[in-house]
PDB file of C-alpha atoms in Angstrom:
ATOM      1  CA  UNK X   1       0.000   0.000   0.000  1.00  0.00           C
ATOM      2  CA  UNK X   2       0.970   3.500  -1.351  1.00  0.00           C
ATOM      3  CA  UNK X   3       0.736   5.748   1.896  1.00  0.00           C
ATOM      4  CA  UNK X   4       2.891   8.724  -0.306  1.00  0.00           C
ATOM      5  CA  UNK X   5       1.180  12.196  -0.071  1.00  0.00           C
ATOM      6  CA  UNK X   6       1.238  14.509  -3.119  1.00  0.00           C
ATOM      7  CA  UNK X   7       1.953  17.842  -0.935  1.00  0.00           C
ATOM      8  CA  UNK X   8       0.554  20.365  -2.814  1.00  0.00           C
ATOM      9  CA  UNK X   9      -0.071  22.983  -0.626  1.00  0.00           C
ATOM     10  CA  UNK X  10       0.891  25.965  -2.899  1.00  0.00           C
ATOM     11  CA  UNK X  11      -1.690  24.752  -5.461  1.00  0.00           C
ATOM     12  CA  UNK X  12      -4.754  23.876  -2.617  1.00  0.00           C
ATOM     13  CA  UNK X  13      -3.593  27.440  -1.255  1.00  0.00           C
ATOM     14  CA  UNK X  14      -4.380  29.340  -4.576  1.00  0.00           C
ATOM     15  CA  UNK X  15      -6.916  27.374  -4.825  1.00  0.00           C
ATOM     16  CA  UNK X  16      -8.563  28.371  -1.609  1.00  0.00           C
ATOM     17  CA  UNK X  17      -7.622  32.305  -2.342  1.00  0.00           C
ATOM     18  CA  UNK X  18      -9.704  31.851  -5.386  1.00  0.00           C
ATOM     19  CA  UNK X  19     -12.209  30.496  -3.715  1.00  0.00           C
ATOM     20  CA  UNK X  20     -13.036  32.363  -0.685  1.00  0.00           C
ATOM     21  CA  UNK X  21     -12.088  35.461  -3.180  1.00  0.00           C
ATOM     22  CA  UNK X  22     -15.104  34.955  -5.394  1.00  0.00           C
ATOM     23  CA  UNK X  23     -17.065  33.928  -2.426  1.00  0.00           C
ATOM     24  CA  UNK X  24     -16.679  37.461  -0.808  1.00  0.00           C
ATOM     25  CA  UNK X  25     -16.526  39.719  -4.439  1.00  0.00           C
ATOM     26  CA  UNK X  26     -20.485  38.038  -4.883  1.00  0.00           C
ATOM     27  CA  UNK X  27     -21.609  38.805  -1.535  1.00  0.00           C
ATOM     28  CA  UNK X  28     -19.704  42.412  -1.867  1.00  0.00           C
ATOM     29  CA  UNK X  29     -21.879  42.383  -5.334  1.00  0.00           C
ATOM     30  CA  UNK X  30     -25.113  42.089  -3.110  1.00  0.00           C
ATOM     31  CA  UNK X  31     -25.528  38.786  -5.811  1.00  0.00           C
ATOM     32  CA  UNK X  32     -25.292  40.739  -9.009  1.00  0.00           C
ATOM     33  CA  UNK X  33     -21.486  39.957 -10.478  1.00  0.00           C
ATOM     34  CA  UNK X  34     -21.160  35.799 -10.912  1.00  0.00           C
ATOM     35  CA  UNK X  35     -17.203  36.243 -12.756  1.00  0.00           C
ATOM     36  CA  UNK X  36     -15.221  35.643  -9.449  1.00  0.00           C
ATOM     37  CA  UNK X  37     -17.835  32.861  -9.135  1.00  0.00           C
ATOM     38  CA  UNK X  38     -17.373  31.181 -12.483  1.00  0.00           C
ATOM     39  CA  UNK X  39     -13.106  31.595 -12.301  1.00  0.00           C
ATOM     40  CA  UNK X  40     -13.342  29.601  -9.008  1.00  0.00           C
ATOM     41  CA  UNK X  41     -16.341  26.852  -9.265  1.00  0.00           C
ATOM     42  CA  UNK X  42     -17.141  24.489 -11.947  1.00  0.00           C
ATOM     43  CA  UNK X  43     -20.457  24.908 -13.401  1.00  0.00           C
ATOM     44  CA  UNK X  44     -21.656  21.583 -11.984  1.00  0.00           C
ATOM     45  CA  UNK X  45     -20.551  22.773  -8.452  1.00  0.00           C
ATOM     46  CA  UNK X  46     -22.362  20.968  -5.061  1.00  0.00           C
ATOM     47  CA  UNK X  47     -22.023  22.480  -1.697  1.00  0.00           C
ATOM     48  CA  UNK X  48     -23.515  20.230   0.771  1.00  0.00           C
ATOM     49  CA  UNK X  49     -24.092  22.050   3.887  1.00  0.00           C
ATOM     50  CA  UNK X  50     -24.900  20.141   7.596  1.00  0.00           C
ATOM     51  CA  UNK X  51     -29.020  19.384   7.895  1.00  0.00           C
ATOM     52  CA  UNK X  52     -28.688  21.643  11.331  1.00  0.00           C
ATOM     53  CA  UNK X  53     -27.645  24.921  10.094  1.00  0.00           C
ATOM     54  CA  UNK X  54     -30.262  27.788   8.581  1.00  0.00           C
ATOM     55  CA  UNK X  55     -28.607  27.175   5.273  1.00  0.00           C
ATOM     56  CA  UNK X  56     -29.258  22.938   5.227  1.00  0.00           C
ATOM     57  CA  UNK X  57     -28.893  20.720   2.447  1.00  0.00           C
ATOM     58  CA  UNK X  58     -27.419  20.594  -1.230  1.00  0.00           C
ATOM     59  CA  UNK X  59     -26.624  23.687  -3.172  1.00  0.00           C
ATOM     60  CA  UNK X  60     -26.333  23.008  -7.486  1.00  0.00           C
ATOM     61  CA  UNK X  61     -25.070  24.798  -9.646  1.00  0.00           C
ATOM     62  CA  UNK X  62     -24.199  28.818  -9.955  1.00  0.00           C
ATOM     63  CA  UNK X  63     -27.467  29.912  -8.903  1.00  0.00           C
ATOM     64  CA  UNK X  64     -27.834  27.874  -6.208  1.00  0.00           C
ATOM     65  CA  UNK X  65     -24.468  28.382  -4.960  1.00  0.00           C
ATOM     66  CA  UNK X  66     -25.413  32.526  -4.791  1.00  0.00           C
ATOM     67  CA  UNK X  67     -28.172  32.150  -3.025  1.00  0.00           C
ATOM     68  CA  UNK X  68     -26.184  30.182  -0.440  1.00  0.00           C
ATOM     69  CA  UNK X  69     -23.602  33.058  -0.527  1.00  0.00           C
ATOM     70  CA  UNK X  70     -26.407  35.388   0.195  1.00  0.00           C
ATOM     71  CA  UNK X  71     -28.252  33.260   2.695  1.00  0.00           C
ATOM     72  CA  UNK X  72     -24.359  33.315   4.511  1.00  0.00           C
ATOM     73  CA  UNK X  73     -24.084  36.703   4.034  1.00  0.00           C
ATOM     74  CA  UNK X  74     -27.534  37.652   5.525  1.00  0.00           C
ATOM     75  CA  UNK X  75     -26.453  35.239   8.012  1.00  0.00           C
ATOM     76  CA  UNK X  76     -23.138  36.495   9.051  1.00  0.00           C
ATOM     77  CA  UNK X  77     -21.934  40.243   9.124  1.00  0.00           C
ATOM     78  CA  UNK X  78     -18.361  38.844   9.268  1.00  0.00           C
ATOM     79  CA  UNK X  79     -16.956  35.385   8.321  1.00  0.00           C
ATOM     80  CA  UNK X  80     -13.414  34.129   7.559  1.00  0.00           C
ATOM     81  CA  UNK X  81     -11.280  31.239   7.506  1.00  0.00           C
ATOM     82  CA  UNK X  82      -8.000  31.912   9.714  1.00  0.00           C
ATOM     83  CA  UNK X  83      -5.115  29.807   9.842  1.00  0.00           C
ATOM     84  CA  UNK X  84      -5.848  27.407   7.046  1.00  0.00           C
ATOM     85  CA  UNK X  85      -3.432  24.432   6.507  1.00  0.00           C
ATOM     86  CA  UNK X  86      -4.190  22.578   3.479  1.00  0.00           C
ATOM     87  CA  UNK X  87      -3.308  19.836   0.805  1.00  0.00           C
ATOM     88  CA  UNK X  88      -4.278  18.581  -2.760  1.00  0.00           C
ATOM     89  CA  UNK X  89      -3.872  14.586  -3.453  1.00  0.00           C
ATOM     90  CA  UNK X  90      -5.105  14.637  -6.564  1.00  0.00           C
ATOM     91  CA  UNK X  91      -8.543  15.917  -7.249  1.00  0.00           C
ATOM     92  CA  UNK X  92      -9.341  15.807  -4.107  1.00  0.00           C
ATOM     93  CA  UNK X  93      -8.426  19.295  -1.262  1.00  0.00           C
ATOM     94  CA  UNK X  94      -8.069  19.259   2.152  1.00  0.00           C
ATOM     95  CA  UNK X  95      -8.448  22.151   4.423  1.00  0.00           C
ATOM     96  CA  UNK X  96      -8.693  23.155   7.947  1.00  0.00           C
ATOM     97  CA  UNK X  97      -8.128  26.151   9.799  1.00  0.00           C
ATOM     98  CA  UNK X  98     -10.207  28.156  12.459  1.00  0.00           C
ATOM     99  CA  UNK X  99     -13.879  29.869  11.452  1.00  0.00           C
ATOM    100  CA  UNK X 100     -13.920  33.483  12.806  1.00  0.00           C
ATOM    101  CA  UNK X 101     -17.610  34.713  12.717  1.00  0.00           C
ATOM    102  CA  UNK X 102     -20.180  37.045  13.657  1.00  0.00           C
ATOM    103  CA  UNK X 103     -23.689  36.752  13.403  1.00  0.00           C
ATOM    104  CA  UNK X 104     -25.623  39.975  11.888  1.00  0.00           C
ATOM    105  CA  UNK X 105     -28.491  39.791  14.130  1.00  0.00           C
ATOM    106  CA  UNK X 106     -26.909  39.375  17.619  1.00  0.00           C
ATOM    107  CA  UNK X 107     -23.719  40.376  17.157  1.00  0.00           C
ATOM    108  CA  UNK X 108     -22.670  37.382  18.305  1.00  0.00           C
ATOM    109  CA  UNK X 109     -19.320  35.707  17.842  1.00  0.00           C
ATOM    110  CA  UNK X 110     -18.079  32.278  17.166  1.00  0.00           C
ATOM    111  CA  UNK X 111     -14.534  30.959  16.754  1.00  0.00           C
ATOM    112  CA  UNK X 112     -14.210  27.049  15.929  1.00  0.00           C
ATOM    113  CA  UNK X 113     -12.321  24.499  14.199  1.00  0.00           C
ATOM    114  CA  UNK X 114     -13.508  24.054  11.044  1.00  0.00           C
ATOM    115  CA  UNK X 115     -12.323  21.679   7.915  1.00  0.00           C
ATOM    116  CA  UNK X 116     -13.242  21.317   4.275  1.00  0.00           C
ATOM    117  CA  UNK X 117     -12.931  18.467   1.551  1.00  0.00           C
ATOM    118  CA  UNK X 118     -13.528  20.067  -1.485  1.00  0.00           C
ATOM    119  CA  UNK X 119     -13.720  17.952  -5.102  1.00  0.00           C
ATOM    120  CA  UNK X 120     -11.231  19.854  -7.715  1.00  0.00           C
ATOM    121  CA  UNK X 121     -12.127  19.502 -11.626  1.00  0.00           C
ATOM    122  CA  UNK X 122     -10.064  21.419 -14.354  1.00  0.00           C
ATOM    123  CA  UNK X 123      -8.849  23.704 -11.358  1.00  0.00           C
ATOM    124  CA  UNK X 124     -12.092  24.674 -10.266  1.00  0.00           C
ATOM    125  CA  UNK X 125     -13.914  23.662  -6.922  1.00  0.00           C
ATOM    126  CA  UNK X 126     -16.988  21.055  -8.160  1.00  0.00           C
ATOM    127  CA  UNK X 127     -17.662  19.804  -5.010  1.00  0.00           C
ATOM    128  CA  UNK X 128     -17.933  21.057  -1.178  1.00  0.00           C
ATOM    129  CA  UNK X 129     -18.028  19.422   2.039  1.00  0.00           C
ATOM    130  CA  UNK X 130     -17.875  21.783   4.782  1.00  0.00           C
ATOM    131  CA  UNK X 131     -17.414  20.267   8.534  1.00  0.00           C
ATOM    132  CA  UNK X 132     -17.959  22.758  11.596  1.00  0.00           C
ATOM    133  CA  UNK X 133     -17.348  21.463  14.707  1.00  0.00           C
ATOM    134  CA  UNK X 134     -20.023  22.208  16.844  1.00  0.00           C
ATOM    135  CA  UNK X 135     -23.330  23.735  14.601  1.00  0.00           C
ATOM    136  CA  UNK X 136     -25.178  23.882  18.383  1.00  0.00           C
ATOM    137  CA  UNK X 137     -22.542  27.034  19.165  1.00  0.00           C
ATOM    138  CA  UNK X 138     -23.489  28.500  15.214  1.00  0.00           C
ATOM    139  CA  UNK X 139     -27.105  28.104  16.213  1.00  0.00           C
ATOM    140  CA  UNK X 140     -27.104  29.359  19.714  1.00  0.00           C
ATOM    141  CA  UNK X 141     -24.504  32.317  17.969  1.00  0.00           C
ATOM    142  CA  UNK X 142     -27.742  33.194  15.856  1.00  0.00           C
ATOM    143  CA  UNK X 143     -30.959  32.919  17.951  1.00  0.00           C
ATOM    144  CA  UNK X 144     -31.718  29.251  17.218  1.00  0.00           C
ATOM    145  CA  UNK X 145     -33.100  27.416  19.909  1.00  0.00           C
ATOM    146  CA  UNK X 146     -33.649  24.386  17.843  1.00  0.00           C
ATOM    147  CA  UNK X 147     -31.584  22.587  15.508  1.00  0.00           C
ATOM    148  CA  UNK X 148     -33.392  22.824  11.756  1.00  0.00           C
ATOM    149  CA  UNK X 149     -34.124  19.669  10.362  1.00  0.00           C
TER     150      UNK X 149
END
């Protein structure tokens, strides 16, 4: 068995720049300019997002994936990704780092580990699985009692 990792951390690094790049230009845009969007996600991109936060469940495609951004940003008055580590193995990324927030409503703020595995096809992100390590501090953070199902 092959346990050799391809460390490609410069590559998953601009990778992640682009990303989280576009990700902020389109919610700086208020959801009008999809270009940042299109140089960083494939066209056939899938976020799937936890069943227990106020954004739940799988987000296809361009349009989809701004009206996530929007849900986040109407969400979150602040949000980044601090201290990211990360790795490419072929097309597959692996990211972790610390999620700074704030939630618009309360004010509130939330630091936590947080970790991605994102899907990589012709340099662009197709697919996103986002892991936050506890959603009960997100929801509490924001107002939630319950955990959406």
């Amino acid at each position: 068995m092959d346990n050799t990792w391809s460390d490609n951390s410069n590559k998953a690094m601009e990778i992640l720049d682009r990303m989280f790049s576009a990700e902020m230009e389109f919610m700086r845009s208020d959801g009008n300019d999809f270009s940042g969007i299109t140089s960083a996600f494939h066209p056939d991109i899938v976020v799937h997002e936890p069943a227990s936060l106020p954004y739940p469940g799988d987000w296809c495609g361009y349009e989809e994936l701004g009206k996530l951004f929007n849900t986040m940003h109407n969400t979150w008055s602040s949000m980044n990704v601090e201290n990211i580590v990360a790795t490419l193995d072929g097309d597959t990324l692996f990211m972790g780092g610390t999620l700074v927030a704030k939630a618009r409503q309360s004010e509130k703020k939330v630091q936590l580990p947080f970790a991605q595995i994102l899907k990589i096809k012709d340099d662009l992100v197709v697919e996103a699985f986002p892991y936050y390590f506890d959603t009960s501090l997100i929801n509490a953070a924001l107002g939630h009692s319950e955990i959406n199902k």
